Coordinates of N, CA and C in Angstrom, one line a residue:
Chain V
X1 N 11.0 9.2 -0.5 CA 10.4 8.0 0.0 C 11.2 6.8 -0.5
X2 N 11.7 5.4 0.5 CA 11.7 4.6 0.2 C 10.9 3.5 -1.1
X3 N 11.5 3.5 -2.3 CA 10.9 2.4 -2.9 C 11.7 1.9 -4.2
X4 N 11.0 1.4 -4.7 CA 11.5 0.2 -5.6 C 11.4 1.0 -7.0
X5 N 12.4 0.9 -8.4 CA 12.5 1.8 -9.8 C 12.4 0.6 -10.7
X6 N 11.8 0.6 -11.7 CA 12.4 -0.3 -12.5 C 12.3 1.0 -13.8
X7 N 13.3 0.8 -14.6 CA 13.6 1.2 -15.9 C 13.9 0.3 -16.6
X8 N 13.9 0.7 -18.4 CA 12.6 1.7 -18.4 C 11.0 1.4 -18.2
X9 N 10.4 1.8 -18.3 CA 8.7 1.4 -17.8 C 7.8 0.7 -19.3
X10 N 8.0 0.7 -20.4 CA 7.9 0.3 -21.7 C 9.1 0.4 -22.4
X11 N 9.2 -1.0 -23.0 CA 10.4 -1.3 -23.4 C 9.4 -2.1 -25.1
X12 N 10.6 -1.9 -26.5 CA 9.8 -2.9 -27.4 C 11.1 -3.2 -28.2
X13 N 11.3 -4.4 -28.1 CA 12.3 -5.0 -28.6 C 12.2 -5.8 -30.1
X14 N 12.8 -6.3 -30.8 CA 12.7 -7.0 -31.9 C 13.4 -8.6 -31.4
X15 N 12.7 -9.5 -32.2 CA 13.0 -10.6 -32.1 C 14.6 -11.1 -32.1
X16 N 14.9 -11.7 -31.1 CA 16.1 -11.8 -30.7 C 16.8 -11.1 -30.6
X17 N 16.6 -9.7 -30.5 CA 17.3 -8.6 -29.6 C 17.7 -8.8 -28.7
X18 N 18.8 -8.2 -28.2 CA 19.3 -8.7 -26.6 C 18.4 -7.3 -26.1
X19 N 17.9 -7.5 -24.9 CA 17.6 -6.5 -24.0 C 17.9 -6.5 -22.6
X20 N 17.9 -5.5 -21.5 CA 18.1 -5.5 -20.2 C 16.9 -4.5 -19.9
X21 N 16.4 -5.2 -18.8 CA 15.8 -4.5 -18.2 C 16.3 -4.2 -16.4
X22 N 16.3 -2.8 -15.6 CA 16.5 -2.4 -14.8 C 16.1 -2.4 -13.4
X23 N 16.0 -2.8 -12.5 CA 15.5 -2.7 -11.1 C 16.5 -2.0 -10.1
X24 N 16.0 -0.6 -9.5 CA 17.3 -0.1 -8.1 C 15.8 -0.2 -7.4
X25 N 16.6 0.0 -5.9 CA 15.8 0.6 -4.9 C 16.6 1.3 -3.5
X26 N 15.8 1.5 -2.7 CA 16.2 2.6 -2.2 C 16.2 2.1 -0.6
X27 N 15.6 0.7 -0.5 CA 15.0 0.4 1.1 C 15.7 -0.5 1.5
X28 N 17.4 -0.9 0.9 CA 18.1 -1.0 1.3 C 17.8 -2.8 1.9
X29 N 17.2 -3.3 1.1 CA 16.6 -5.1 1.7 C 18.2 -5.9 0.6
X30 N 17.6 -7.0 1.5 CA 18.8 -7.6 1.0 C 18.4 -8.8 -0.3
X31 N 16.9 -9.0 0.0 CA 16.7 -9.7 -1.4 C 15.8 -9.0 -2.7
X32 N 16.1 -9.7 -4.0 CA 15.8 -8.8 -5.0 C 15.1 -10.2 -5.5
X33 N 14.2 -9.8 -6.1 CA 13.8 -10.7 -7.1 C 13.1 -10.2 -8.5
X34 N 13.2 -11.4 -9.2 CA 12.5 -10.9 -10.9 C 10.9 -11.7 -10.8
X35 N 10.1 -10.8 -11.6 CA 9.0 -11.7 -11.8 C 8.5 -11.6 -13.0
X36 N 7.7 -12.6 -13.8 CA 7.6 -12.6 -15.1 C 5.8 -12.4 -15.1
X37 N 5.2 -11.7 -15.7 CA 3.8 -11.4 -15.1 C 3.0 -11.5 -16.8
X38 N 2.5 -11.9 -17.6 CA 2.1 -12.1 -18.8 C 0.0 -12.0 -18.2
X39 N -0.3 -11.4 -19.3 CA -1.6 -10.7 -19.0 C -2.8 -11.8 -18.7
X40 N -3.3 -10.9 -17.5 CA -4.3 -12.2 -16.7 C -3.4 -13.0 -16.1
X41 N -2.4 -13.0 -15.8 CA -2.1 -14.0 -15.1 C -1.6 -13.8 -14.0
X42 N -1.0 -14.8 -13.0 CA -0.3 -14.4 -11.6 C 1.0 -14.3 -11.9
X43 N 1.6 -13.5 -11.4 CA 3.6 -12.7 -11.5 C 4.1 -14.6 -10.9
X44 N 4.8 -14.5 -12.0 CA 5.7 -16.2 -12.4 C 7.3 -15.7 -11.6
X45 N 8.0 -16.3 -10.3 CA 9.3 -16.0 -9.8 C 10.1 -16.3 -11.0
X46 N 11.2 -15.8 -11.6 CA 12.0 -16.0 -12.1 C 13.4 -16.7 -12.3
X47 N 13.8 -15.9 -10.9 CA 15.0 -16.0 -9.9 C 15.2 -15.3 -9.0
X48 N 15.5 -14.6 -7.9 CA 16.2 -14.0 -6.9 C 17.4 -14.0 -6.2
X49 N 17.7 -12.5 -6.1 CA 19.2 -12.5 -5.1 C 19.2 -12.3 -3.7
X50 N 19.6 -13.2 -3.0 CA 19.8 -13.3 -1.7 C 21.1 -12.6 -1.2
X51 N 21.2 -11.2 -1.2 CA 22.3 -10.6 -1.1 C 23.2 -11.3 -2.4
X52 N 24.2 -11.6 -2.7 CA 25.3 -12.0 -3.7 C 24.4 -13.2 -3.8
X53 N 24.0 -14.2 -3.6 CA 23.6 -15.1 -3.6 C 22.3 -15.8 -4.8
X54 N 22.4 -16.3 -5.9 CA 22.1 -16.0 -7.1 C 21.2 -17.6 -6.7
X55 N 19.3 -17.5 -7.3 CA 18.8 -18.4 -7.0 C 18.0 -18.7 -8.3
X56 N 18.0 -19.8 -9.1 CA 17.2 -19.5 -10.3 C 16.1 -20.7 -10.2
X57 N 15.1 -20.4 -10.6 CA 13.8 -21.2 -10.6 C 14.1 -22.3 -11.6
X58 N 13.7 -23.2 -11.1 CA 14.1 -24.8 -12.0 C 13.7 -24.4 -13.6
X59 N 12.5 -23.8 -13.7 CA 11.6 -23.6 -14.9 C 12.2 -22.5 -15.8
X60 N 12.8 -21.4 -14.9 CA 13.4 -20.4 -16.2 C 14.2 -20.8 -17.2
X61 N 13.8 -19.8 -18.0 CA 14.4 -20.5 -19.3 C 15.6 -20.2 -19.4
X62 N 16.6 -20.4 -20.2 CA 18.2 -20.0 -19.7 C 18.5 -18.6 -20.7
X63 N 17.6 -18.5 -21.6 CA 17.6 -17.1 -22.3 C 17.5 -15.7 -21.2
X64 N 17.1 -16.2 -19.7 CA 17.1 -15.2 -19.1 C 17.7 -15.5 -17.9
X65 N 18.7 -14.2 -17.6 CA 19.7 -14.4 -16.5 C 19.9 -12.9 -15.8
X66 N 20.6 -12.8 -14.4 CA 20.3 -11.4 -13.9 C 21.7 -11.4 -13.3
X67 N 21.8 -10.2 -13.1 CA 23.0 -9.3 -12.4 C 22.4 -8.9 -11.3
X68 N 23.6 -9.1 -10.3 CA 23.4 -7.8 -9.2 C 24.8 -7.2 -8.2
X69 N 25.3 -6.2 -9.5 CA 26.2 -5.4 -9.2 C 26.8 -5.0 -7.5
X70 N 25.2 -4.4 -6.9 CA 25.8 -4.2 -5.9 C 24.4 -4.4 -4.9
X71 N 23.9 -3.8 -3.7 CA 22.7 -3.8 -2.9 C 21.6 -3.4 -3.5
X72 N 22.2 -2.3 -3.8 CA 20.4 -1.7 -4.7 C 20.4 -1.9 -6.4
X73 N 21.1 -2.4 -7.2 CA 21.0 -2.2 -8.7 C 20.4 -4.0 -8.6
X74 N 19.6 -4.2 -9.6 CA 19.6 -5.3 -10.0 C 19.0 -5.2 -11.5
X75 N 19.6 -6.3 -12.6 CA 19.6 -6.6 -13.8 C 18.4 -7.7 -14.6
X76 N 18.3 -7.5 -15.2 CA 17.4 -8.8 -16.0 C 17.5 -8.7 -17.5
X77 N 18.1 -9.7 -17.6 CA 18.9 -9.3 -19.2 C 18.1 -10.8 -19.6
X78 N 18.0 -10.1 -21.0 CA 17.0 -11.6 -21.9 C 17.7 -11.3 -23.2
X79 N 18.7 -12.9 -23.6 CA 19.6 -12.9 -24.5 C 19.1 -12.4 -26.2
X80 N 18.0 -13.4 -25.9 CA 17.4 -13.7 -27.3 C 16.2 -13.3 -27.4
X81 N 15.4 -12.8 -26.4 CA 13.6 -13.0 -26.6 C 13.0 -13.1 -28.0
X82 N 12.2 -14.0 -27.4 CA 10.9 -14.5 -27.9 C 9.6 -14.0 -28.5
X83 N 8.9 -14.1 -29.1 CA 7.3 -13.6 -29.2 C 6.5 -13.8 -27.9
X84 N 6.8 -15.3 -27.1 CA 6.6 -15.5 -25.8 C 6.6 -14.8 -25.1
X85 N 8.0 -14.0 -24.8 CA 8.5 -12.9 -23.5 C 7.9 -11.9 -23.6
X86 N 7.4 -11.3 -24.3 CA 6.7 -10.5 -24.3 C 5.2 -10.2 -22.9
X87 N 5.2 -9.6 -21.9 CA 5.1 -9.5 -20.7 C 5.5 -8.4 -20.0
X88 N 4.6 -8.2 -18.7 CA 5.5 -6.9 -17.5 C 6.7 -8.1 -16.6
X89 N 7.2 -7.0 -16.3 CA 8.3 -7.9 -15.6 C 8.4 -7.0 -14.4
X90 N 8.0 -7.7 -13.5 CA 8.4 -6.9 -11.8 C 9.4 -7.3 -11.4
X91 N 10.3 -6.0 -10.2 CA 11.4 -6.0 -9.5 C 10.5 -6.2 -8.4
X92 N 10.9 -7.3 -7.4 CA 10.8 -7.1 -5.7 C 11.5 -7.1 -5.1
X93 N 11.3 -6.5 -4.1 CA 12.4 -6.9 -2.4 C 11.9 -7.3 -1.3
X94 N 12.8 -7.9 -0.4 CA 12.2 -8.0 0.8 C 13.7 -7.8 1.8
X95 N 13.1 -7.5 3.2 CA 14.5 -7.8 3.8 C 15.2 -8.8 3.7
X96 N 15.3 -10.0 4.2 CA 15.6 -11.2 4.1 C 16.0 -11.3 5.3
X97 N 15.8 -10.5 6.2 CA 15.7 -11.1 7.7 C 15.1 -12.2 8.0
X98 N 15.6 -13.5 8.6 CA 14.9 -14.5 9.1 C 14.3 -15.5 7.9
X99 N 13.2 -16.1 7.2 CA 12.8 -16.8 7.0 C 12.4 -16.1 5.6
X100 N 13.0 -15.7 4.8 CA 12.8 -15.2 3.6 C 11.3 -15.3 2.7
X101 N 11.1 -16.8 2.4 CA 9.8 -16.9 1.8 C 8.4 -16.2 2.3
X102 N 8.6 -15.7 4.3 CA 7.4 -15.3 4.6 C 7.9 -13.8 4.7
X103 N 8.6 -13.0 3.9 CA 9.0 -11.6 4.2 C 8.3 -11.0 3.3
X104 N 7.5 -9.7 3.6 CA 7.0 -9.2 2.5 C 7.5 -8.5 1.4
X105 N 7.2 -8.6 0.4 CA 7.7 -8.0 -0.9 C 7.0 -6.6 -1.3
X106 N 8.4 -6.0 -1.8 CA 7.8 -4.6 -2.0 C 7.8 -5.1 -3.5
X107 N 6.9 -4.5 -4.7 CA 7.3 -4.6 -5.7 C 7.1 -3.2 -6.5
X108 N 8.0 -2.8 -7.5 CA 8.2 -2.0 -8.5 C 6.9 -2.0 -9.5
X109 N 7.1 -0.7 -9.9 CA 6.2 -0.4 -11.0 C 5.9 -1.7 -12.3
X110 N 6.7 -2.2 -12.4 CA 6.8 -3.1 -13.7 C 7.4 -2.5 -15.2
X111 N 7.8 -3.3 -15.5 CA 8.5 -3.0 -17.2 C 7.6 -3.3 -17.7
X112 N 7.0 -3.3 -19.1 CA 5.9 -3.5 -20.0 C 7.1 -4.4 -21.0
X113 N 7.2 -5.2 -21.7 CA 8.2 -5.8 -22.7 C 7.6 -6.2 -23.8
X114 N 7.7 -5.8 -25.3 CA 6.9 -6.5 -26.0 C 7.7 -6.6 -26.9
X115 N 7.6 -7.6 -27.5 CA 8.8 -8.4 -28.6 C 7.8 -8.5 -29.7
X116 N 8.7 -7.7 -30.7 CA 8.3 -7.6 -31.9 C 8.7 -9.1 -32.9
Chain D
X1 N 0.8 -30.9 -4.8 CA 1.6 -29.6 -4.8 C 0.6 -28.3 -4.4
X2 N 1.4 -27.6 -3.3 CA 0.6 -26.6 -2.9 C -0.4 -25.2 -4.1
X3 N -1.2 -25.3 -3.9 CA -2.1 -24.5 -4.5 C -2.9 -23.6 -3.9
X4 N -2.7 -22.3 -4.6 CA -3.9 -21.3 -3.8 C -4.6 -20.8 -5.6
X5 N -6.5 -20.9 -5.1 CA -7.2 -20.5 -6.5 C -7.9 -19.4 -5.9
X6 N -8.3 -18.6 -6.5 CA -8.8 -17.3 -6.1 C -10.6 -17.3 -7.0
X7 N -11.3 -16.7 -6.1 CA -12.8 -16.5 -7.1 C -13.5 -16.0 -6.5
X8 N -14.5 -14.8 -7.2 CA -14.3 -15.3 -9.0 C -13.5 -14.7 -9.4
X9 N -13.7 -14.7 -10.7 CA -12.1 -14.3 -11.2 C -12.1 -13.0 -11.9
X10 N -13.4 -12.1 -11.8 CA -14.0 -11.1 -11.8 C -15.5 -10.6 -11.2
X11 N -15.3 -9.3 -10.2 CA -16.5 -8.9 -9.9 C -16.9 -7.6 -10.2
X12 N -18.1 -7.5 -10.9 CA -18.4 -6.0 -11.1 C -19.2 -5.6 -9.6
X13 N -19.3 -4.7 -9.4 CA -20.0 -3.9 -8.2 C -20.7 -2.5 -8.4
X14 N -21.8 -2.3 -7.9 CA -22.0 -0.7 -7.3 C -21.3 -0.4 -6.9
X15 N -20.9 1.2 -6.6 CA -20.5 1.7 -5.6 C -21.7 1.7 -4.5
X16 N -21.2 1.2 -3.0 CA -21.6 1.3 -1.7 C -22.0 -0.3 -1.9
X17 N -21.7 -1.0 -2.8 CA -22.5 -2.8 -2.7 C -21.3 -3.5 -2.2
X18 N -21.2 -3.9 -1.1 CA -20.4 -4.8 0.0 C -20.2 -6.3 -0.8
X19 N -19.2 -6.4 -1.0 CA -18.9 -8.2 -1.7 C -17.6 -8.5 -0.6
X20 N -17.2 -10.3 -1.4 CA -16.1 -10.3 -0.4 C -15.6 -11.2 -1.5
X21 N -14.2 -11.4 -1.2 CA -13.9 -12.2 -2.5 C -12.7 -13.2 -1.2
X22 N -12.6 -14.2 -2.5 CA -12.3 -15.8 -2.2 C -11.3 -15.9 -2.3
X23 N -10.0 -16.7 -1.4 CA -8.7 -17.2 -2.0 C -8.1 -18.6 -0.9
X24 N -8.6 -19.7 -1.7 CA -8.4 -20.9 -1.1 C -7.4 -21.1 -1.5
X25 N -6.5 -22.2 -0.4 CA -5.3 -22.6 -0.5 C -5.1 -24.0 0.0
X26 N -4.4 -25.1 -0.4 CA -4.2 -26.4 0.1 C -2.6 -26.1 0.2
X27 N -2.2 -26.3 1.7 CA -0.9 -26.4 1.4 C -0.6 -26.8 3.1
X28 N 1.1 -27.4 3.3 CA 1.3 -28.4 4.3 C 1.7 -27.3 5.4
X29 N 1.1 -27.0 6.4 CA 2.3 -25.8 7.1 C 2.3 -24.5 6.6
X30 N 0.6 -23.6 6.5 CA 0.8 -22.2 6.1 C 1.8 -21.4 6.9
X31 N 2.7 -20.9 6.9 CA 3.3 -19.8 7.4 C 2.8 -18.4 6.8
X32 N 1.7 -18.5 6.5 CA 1.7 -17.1 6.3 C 0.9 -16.5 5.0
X33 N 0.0 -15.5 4.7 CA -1.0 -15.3 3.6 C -1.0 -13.9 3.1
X34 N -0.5 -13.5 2.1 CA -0.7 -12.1 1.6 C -1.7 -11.5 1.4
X35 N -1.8 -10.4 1.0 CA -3.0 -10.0 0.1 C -2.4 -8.6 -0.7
X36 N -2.6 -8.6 -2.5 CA -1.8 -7.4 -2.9 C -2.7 -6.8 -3.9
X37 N -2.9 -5.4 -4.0 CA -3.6 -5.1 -5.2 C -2.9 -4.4 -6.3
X38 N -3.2 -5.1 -7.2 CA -2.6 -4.2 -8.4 C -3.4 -3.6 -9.2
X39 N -3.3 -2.5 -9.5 CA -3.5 -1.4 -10.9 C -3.2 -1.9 -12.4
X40 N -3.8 -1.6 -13.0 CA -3.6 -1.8 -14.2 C -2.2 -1.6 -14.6
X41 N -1.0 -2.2 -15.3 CA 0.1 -1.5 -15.5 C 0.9 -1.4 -14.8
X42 N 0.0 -1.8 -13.5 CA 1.4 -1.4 -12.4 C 1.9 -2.6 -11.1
X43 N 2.8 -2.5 -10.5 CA 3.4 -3.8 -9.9 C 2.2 -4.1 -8.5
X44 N 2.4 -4.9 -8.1 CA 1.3 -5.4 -7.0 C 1.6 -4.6 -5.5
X45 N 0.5 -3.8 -5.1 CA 1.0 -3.2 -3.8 C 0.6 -4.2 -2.3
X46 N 1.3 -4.2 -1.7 CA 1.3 -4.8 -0.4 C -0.3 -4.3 0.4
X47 N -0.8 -5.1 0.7 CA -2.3 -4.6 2.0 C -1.9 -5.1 3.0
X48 N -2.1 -6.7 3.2 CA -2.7 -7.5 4.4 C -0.9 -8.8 4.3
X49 N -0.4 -9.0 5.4 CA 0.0 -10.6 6.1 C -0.8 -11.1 6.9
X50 N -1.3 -12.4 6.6 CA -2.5 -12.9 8.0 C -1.8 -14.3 8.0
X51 N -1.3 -14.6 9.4 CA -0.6 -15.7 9.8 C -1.2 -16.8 10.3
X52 N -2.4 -16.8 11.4 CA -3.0 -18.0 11.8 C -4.9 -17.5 11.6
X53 N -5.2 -19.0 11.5 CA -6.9 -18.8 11.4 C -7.4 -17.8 12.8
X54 N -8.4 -17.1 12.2 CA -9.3 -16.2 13.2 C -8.8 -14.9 13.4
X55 N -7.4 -14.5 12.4 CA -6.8 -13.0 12.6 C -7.4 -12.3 11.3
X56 N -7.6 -11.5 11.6 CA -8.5 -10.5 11.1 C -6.8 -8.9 10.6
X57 N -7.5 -8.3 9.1 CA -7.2 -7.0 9.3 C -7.7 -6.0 8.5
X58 N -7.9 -4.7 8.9 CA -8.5 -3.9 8.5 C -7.7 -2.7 7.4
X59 N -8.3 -2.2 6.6 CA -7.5 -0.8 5.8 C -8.7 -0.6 5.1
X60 N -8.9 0.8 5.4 CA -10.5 2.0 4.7 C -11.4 0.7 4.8
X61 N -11.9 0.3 3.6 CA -12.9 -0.3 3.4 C -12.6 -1.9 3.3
X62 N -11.2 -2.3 2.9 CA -11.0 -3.5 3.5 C -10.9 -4.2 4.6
X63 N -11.4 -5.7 4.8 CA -11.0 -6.4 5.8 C -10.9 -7.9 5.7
X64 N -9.5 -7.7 5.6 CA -8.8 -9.3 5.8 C -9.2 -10.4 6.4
X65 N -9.6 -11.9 6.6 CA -9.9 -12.8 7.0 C -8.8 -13.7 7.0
X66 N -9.1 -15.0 7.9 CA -8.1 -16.1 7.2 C -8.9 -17.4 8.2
X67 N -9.3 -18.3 7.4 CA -9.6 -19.6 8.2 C -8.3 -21.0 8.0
X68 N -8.5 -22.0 8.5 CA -7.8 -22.7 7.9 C -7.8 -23.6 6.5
X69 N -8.5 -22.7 5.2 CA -8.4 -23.2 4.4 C -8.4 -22.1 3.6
X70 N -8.8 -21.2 3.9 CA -9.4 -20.1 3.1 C -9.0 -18.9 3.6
X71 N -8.9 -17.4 3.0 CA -8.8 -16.2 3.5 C -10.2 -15.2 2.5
X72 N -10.5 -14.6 3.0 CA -11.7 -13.4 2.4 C -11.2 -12.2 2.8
X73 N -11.4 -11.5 1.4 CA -11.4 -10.1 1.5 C -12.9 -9.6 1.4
X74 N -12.8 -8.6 2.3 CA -14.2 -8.2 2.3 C -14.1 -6.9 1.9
X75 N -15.2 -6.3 0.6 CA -14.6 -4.8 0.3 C -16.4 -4.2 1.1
X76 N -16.3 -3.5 2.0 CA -17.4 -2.5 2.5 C -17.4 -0.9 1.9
X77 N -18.7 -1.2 1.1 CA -19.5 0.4 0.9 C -18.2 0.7 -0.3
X78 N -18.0 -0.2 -1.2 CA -16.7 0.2 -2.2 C -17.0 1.3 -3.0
X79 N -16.1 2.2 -3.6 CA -15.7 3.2 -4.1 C -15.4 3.0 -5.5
X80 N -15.5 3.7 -6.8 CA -15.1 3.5 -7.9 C -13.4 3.6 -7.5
X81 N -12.5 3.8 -6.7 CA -11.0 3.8 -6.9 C -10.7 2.2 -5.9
X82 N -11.9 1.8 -5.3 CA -11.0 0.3 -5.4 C -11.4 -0.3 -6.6
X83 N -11.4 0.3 -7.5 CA -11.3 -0.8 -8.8 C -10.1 -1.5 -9.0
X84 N -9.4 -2.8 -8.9 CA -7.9 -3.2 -9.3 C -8.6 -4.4 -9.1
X85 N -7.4 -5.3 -9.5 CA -6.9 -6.9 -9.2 C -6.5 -7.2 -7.6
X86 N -7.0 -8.0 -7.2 CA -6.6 -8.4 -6.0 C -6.2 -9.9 -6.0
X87 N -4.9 -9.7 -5.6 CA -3.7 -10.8 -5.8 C -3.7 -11.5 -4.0
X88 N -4.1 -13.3 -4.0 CA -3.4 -13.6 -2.9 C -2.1 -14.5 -3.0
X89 N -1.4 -14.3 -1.7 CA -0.2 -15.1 -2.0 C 0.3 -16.1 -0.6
X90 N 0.8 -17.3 -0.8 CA 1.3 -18.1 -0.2 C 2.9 -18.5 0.2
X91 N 3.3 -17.9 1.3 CA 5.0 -18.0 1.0 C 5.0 -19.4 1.3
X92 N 5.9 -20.3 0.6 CA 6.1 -21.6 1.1 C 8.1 -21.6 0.9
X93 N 8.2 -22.4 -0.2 CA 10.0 -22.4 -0.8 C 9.6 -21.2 -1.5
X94 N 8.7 -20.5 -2.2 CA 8.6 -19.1 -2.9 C 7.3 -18.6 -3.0
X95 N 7.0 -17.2 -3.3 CA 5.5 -16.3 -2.9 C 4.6 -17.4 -3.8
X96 N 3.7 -18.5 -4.1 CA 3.0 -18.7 -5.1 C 1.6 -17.7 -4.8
X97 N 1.3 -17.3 -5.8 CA 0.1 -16.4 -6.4 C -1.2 -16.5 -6.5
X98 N -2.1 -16.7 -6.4 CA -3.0 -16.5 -7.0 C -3.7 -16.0 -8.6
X99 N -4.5 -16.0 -9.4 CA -4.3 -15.9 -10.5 C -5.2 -14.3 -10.5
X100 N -5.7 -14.0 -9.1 CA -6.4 -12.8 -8.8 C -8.2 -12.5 -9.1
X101 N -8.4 -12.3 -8.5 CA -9.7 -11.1 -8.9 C -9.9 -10.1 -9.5
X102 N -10.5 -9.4 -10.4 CA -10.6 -8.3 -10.9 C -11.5 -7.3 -10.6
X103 N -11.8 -6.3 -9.8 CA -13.0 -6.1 -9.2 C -13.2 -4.6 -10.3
X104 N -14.4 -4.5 -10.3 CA -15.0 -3.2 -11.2 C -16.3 -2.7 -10.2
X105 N -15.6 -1.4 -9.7 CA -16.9 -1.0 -9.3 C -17.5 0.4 -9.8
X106 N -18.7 0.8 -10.1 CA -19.1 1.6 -11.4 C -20.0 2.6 -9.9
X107 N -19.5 4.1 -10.2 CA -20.5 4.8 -10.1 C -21.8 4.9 -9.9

């Protein structure tokens, strides 16, 4: 079946550890996005790839930046984390046919992140 | 600045007790209304797109609404496994969220 990976699924890092967390998929879209999801609350956009095309949310913090190698791998690397970052972090996609913001998003299981 | 608030912000239920839950939105030019539920743990699954007031959609016991201010989910005769979060969303320059429902339905 077509869908969305993210590895690994529980992640627990130490303070200012560098960590990466993982997103592939399989459904062949051309946009990826990160989301930052902290408990109770609504999934925060991070940034998104528009094919090569690298989009970062005015608000992220610059401790966190992403790769994307190729169509399906996408990256989310967090330089330094925080006590803060500590959070699930979802991979999405969508095709990005046409009008992007109204395409539906597939999203991934979530990473669990907890910063020691 | 556009805003969508969702409520309440938890519902407990019977199983077979019919509720409907709330997700108002102010914003200039909707193009468009999600609806996603998530699991505990796990990333938000796709249900409903509802594009103009008066469209309607259905899945098992859900059914989708959308006026021009507001969208309702309506859960009929619910099941202890629709227990989850129910997330709505607004695509504008990006998906904005909702902060969700939590619905609990007990046996």
């Amino acid at each position: 079946d077509a869908m969305v990976i993210q590895n690994p699924r529980y992640q627990v890092t130490q303070f200012g550890k560098p960590v990466t967390l993982s997103c592939s998929q399989t459904l062949n879209h051309n946009v990826m996005y990160w989301y930052q999801q902290k408990s109770s609350q609504a999934p925060k956009l991070l940034f998104h790839y528009y094919d090569k095309d690298f989009n970062n949310e005015a608000d992220t913090p610059d401790n966190f930046q992403s790769r994307r190698p190729n169509t399906s791998f996408c990256f989310l690397d967090i330089r330094s984390p925080g006590l803060g970052d500590t959070a699930m972090y979802l991979c999405a996609t969508s095709r990005g046919e046409g009008d992007s913001p109204t395409d539906t998003q597939y999203f991934g299981p979530g990473t669990r992140l907890t910063v020691l | 600045e556009d805003q969508v608030t969702q409520s309440p912000e938890a519902l407990r239920l019977q199983e077979g007790e019919s509720s409907s839950l709330n997700c108002s939105y102010t914003v200039s030019g909707l193009r468009g209304l999600f609806w996603y539920r998530q699991d505990p743990g796990k990333g938000p699954e796709f249900l409903f797109t509802l594009y103009s007031a008066g469209e309607e959609k259905e899945k098992e016991r859900l059914k989708a609404t959308l006026t021009k201010k507001e969208s309702f989910l309506h859960i009929t005769a619910p099941k202890p496994e629709d227990s989850a979060t129910y997330l709505c969303a607004i695509p504008q320059l990006k998906l904005s969220f909702g902060a969700g429902t939590t619905v609990t339905v007990r046996a």
